[in-house]
Coordinates of C-alpha atoms and ligand atoms in Angstrom, one line a residue:
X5 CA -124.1 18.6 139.8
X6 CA -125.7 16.5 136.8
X7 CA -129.1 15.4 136.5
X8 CA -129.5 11.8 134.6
X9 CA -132.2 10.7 133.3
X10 CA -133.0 6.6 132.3
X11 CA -135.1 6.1 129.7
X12 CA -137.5 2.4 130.1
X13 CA -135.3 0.7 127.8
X14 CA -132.5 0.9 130.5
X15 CA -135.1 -0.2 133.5
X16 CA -136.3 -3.3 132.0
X17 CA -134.7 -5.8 133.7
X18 CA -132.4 -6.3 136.6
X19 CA -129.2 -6.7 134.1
X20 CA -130.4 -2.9 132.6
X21 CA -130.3 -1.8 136.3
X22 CA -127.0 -3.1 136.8
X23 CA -125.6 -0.6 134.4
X24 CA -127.6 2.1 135.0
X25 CA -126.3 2.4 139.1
X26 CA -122.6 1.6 137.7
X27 CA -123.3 4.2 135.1
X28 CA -124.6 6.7 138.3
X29 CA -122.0 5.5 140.6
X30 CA -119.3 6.4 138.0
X31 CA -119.4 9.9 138.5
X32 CA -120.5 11.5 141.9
X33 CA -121.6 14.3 140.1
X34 CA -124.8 12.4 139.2
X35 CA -126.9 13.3 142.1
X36 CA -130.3 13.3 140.5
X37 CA -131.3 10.3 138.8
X38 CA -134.6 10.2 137.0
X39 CA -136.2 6.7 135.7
X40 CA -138.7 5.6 133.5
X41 CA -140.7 2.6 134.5
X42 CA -139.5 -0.9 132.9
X43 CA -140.0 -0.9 129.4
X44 CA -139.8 -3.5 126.8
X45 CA -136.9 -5.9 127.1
X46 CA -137.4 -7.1 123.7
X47 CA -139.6 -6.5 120.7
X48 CA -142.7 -8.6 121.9
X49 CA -142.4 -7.8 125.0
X50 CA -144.9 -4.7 126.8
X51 CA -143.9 -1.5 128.9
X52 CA -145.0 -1.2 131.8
X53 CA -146.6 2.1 131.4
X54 CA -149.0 0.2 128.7
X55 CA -149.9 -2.8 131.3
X56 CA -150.9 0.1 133.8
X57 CA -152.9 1.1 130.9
X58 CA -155.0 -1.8 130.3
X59 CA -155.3 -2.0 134.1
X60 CA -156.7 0.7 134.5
X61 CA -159.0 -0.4 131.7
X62 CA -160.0 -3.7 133.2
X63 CA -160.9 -2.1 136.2
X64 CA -163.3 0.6 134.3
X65 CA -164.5 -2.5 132.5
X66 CA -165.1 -4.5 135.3
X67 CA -162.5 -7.1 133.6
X68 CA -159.8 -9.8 135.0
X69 CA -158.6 -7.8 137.6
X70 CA -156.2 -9.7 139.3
X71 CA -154.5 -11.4 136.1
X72 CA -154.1 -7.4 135.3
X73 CA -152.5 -6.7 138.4
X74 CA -150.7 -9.9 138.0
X75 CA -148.8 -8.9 134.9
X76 CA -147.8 -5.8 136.3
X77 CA -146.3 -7.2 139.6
X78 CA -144.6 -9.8 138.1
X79 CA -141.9 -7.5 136.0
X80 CA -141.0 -5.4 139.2
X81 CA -141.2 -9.0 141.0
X82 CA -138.5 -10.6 138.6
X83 CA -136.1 -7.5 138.5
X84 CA -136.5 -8.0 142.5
X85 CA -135.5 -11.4 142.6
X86 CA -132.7 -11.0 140.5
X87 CA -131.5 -8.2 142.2
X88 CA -131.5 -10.6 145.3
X89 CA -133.6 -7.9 147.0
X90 CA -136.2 -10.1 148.8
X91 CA -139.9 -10.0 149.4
X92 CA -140.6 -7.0 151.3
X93 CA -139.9 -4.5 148.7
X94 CA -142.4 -6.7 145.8
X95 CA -145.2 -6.4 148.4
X96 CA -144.8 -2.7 149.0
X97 CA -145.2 -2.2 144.9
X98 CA -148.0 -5.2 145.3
X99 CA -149.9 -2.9 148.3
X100 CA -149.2 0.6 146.2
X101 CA -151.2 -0.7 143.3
X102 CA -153.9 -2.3 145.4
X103 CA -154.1 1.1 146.8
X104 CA -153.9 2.8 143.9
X105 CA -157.0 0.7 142.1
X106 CA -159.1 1.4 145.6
X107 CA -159.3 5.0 144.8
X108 CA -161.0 3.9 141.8
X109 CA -163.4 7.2 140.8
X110 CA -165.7 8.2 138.2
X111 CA -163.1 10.6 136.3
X112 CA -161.3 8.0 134.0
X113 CA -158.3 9.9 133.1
X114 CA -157.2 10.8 136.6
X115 CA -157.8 7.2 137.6
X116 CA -155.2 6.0 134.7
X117 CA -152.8 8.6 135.7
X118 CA -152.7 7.4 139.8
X119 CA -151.9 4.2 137.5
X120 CA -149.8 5.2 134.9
X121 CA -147.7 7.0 137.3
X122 CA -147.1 3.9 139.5
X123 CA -145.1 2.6 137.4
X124 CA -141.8 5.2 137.9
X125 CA -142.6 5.6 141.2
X126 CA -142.3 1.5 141.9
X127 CA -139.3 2.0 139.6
X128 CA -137.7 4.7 141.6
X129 CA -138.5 2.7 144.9
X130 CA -136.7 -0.1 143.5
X131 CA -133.5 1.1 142.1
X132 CA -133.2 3.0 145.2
X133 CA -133.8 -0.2 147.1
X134 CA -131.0 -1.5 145.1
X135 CA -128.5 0.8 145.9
X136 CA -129.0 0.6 149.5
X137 CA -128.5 -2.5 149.6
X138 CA -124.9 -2.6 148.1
X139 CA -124.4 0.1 150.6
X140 CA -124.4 3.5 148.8
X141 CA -126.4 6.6 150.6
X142 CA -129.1 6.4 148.0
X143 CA -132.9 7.6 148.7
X144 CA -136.4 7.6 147.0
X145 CA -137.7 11.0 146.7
X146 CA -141.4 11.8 147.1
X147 CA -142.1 13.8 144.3
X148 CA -145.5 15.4 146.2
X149 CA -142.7 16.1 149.4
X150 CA -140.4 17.5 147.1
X151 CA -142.5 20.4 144.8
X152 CA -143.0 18.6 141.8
X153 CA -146.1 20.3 141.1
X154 CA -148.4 20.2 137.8
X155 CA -151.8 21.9 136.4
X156 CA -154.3 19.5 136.5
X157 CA -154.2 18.6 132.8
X158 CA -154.5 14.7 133.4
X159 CA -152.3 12.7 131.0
X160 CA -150.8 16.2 129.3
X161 CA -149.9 18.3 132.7
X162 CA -147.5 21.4 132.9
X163 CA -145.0 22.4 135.1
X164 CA -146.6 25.4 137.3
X165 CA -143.8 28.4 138.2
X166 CA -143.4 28.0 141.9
X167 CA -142.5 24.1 141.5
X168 CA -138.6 25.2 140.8
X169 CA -138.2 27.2 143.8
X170 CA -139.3 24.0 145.9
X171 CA -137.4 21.4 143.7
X172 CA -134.0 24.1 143.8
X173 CA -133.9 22.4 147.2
X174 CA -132.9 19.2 146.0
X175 CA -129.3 20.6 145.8
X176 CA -129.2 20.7 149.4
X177 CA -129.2 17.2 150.1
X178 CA -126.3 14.6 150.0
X179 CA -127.6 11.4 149.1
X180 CA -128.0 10.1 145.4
X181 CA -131.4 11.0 144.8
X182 CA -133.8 8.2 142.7
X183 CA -136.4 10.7 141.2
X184 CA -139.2 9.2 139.6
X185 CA -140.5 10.5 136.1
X186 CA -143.0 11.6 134.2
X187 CA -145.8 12.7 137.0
X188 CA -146.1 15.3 139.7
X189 CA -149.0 16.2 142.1
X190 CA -151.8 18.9 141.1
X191 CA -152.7 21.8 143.2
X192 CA -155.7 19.5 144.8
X193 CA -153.1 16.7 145.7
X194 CA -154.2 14.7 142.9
X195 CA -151.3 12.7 140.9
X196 CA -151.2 13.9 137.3
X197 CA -148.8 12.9 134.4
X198 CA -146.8 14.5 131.7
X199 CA -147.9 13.0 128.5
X200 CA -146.4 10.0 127.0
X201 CA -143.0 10.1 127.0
X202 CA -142.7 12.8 129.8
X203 CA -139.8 11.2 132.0
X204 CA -137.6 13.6 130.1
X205 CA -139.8 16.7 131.3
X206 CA -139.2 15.9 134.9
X207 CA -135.3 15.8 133.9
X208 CA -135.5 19.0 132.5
X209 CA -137.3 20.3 135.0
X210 CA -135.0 19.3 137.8
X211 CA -132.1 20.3 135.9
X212 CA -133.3 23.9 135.7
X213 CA -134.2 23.5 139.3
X214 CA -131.3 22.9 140.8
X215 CA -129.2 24.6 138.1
X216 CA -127.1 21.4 137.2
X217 CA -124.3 21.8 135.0
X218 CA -125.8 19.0 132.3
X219 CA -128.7 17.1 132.2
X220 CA -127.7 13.6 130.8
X221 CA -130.6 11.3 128.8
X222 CA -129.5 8.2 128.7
X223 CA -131.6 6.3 126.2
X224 CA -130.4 3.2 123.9
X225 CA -128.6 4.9 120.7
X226 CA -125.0 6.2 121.1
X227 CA -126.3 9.5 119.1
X228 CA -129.1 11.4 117.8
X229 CA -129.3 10.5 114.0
X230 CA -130.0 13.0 110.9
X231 CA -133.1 11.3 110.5
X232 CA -135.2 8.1 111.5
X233 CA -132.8 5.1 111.5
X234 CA -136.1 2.8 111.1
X235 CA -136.2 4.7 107.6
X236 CA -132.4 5.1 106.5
X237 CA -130.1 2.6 107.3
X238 CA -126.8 3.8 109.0
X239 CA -128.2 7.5 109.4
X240 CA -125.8 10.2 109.6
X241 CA -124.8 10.4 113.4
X242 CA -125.0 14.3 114.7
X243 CA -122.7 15.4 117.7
X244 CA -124.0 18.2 118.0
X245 CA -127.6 20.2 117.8
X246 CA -128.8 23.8 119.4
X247 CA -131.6 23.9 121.4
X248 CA -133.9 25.1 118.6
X249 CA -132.6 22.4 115.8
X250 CA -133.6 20.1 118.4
X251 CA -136.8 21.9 119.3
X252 CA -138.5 22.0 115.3
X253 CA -137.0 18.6 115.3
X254 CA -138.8 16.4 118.0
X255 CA -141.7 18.5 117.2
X256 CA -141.8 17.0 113.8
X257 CA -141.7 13.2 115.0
X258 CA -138.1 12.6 116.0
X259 CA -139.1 10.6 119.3
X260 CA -135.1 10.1 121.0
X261 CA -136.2 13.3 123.0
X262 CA -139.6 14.6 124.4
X263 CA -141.1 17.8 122.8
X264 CA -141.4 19.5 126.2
X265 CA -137.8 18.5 127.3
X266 CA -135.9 21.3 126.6
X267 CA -138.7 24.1 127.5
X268 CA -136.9 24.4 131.3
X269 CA -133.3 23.9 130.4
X270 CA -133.3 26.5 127.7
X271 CA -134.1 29.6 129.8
X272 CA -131.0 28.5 131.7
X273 CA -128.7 27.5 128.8
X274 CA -128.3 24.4 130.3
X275 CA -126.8 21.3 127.8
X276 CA -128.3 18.4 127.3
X277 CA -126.1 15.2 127.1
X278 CA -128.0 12.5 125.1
X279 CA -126.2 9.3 125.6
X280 CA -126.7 5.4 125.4
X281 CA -126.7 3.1 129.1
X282 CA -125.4 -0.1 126.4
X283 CA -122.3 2.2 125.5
X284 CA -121.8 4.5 128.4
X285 CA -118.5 5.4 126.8
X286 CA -119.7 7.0 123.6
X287 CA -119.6 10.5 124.2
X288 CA -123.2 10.8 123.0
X289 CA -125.1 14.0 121.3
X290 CA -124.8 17.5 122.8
X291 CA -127.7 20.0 122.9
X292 CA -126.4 23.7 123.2
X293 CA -127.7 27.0 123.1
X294 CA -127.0 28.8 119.8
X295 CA -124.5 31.2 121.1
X296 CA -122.1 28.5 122.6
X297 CA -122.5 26.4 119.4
X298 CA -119.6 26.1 116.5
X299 CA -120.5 26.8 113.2
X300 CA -122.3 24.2 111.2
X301 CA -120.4 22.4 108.6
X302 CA -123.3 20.9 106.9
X303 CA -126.4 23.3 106.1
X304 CA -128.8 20.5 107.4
X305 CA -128.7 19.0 110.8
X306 CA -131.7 17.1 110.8
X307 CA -135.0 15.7 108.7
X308 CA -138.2 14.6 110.6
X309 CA -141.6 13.8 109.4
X310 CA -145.0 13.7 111.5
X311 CA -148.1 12.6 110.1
X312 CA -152.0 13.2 111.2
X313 CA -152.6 16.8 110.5
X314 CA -155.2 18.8 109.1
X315 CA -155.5 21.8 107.0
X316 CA -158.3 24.5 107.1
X317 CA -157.9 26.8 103.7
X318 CA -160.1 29.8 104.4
X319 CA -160.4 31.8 100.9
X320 CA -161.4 35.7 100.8
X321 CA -161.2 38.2 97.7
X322 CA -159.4 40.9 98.9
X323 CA -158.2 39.6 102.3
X324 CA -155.2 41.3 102.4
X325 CA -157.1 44.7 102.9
X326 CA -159.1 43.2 105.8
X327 CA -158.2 44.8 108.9
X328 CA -158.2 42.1 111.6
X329 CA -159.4 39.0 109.5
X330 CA -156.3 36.9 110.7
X331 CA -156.8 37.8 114.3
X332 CA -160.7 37.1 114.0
X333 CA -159.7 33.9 112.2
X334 CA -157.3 32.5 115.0
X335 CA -160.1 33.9 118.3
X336 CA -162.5 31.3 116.3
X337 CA -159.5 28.3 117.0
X338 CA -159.5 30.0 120.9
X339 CA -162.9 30.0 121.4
X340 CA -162.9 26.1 120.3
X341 CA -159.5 25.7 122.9
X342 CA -157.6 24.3 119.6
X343 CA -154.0 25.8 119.2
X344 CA -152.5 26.2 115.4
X345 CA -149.1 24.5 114.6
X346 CA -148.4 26.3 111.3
X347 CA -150.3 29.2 109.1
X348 CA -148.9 29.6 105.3
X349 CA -151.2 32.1 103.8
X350 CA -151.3 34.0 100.4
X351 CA -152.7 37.6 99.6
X352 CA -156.1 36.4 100.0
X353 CA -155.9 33.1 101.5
X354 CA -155.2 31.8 104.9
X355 CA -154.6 27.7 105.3
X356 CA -154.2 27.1 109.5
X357 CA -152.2 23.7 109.8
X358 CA -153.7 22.0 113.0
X359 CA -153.3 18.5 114.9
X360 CA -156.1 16.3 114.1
X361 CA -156.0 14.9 117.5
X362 CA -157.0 18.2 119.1
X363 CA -159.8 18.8 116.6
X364 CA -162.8 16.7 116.8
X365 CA -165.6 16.0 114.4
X366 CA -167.8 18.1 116.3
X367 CA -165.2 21.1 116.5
X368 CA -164.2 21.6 113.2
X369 CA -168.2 21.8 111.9
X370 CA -168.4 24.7 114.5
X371 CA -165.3 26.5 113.0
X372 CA -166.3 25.4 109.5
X373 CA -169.5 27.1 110.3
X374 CA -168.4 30.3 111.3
X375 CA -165.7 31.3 109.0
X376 CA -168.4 30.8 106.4
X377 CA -170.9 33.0 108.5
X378 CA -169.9 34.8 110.8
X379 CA -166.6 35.9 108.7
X380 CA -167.8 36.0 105.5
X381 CA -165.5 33.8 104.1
X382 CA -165.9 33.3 100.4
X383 CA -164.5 29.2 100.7
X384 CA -163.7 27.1 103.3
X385 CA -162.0 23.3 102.8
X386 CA -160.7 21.1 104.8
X387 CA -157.8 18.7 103.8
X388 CA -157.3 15.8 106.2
X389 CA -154.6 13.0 106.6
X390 CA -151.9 15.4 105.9
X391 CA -148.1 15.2 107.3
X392 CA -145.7 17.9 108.0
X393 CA -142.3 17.2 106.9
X394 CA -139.3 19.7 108.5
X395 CA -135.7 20.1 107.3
X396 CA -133.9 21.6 110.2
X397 CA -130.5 23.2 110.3
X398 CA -128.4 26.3 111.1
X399 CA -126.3 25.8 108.6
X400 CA -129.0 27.1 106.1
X401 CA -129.2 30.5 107.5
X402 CA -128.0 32.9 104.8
X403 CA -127.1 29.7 102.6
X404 CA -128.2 29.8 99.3
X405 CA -129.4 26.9 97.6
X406 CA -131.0 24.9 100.2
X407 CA -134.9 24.8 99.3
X408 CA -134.3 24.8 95.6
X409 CA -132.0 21.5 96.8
X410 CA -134.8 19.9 98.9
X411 CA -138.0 20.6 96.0
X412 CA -135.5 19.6 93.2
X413 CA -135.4 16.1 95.5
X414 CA -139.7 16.3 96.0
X415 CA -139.9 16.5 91.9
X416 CA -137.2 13.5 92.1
X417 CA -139.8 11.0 93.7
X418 CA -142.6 12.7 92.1
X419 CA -143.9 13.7 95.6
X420 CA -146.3 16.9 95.2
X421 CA -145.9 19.6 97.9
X422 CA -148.9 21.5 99.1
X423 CA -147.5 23.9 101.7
X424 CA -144.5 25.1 102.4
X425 CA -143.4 27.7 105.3
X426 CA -140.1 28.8 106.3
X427 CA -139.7 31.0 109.3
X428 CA -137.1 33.8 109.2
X429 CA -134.8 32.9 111.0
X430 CA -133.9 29.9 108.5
X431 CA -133.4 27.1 110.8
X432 CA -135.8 25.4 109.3
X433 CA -138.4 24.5 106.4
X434 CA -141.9 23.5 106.8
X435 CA -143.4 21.0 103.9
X436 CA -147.1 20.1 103.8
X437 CA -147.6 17.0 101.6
X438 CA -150.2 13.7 101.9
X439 CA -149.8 11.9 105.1
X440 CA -148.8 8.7 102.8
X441 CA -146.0 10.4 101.3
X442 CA -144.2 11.5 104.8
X443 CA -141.9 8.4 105.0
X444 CA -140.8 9.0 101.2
X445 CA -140.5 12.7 101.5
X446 CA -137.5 12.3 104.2
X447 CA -136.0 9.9 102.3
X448 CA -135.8 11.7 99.3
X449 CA -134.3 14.7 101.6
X450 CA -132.1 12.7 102.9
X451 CA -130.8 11.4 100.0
X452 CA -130.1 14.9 98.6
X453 CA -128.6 16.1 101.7
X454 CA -126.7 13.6 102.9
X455 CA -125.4 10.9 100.4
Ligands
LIG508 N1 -143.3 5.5 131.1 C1 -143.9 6.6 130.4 C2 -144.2 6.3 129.0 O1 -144.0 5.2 128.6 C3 -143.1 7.9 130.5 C4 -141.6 7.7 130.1 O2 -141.1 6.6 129.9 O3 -141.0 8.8 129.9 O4 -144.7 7.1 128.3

């Protein structure tokens, strides 16, 4: 059994759907289909997920309501109508998001997700509708009736345990099953989403569910590049990545694949098939567990930047002799709820790399505040608008060379580094620089490890 996955690019319009059910109905294996909502059909246009958005907006801003409501309607309407599927199936999307907007409440960001996730539910309803009516023994599944269930984390929800032993049920049925993405139900009943992107969690998900033998991601790019094509032109297509290249990878900003994604597939060693619905024929990029994986004939795979980080450097004379300084410094971060990505440190210095986004204004004064008191610390600064920059490969296990290779090409575009951090295990390298010189960082990298 394979579980494919359609990403909004291949939902947009009724000519994308086309492909997508002769892409499913090409291989009866494909018994789990998971879609996206519609997204943009060409570069001006907006996804779907986004108009739900500023509905949800309008309505907590007591805006144009119905010319909200209007805008969303209309894309599922003209896929409908060029799908030949008549009325009946537009004014069951039209009543759901009526419905939807009724149960309007004070708590904003479960309201946007009843929204949000509207719009790969209506998606799954339709492509279902679809392939019913060209007679295949296609259904819509419920993702409440089926165990797709999530904490109640609105907008960033997680998978809870016992969801796989209801979804591992899927397998029993016989029909082609239209799944939609990116949102499950929390313990209370309430609909919560994955964040942004998070279509490819519920793939994952169900393809560690129901033990499938690949979970396909078909997206629009016949392969996963070394690095951002919008920054290199003609990047170096890669046929191959392990679970963990791929991991440090769309961590860092490489966007073909959702951070969470691989999370359920890799306790099962389940590959992941990454694959374009405009070129159904390339064979696409694999992702593998290490063990099952050739050797490497290049010593990097991949090169991703992310910016909007921010550095805490906590300074103490004679930290190293501390006993339990680091573990006090990190209960400060759990006290605040703020999780660390990366932590260089020196012999009396500790620098915690964390997300900006997680650490308000008011957060980081309290942390500020007691490392300097309550810890003693002798300096505390704080660098913000910083950007990670990761060179990722297996190939540079045991491979001498490499990091000499990749500051020789910083000094080259006179970009300064700040932090760097490489785990032992090899796969990859952590550079800190200045958020404005991520883009020419991988460049630079690229340049000396690809041309
Ligand atoms: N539609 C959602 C988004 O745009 C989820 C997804 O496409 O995976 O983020």
């Amino acid at each position: 059994m394979k579980v494919i996955k359609f990403g909004g690019s291949s939902l947009a319009d009724a000519k994308q759907i086309k492909k997508v059910c002769s892409i499913v109905l090409s291989d009866r294996q494909r018994r789990i289909v998971v879609v996206s909502a519609p997204g943009k059909r060409d570069g001006n246009d907006t996804k779907v997920t986004d108009l739900l958005i500023s509905l949800a907006q309008t309505c907590r801003d007591n805006g144009d309501v119905d010319a909200a409501l209007d805008a969303v309607v209309e894309r599922y309407s003209s896929i409908a109508k060029d799908l030949h599927l008549g009325k009946e199936i537009v004014n069951t999307i039209k009543n759901d998001l009526k419905g939807r907007i009724s149960k309007q409440t004070d708590n904003y960001n479960m309201f946007e997700d009843l929204l949000k996730a509207s719009g790969e539910d209506n998606s799954a309803k339709l492509v279902a509708c679809y392939l019913q009516s060209i007679g295949e023994n296609a259904e819509y599944v419920d993702p409440k009736e089926a165990g797709m269930i999530l904490s109640n984390e609105f907008g960033n929800a997680q998978v809870l345990p016992h969801s796989y032993e209801l979804l591992a049920k899927l397998a029993e049925r016989d029909t082609i099953m239209i799944f939609p993405g990116f949102f499950g139900y929390s313990e209370d009943g309430d609909v919560v989403t994955f964040s942004r992107g998070g279509s490819d969690v519920t793939g994952g998900i169900l393809a560690a569910a129901v033990n499938a033998d690949v979970y396909e991601n078909f997206t629009d790019v016949d392969f996963v590049y070394a690095a951002n094509p919008k920054l290199i032109e003609n990047p170096f297509p890669i046929p191959l990545f392990t679970y963990e290249e791929m991991r440090e990878l769309s961590y860092a900003g490489f966007s073909v694949l959702h951070e969470e994604a691989l999370a359920p597939v890799y306790k099962k060693g389940i590959p992941v098939n990454i694959r374009n619905t405009n070129n159904p024929d390339a064979p696409g990029t694999f992702i593998v567990p290490d063990k099952t994986a050739p050797k490497p004939t290049l010593p990097v795979a991949g090169i991703a930047a992310d910016t909007g980080f921010m550095t805490i450097h906590v300074y103490k004379y004679m930290m190293n002799r501390l006993i339990g300084y680091g573990r006090k410094l990190l209960s400060v971060l759990e006290e605040e709820g703020i999780s660390f990505e990366h932590m260089p440190s020196g012999i009396d210095s500790i620098s915690l790399i964390i997300r900006e986004k997680n650490c308000p204004p008011e957060k980081l004064d309290r942390i500020v505040k007691k490392y300097k008191e309550e810890l003693a610390a002798d300096s505390v600064s704080v660098d913000k608008d910083q950007a990670i920059v990761m060179l990722v490969g297996r190939g540079m296990t045991k491979n001498v060379g490499v990091s000499t290779r990749a500051t020789a090409a910083f000094a080259k575009a006179n970009i300064n580094i700040r932090m760097i951090n490489q785990g032992s295990s090899e796969v990859s390298i952590m550079f800190g620089v200045e958020a404005k010189d991520a883009k020419p960082s991988v460049i630079a990298l690229y340049n000396e490890f690809f041309n």
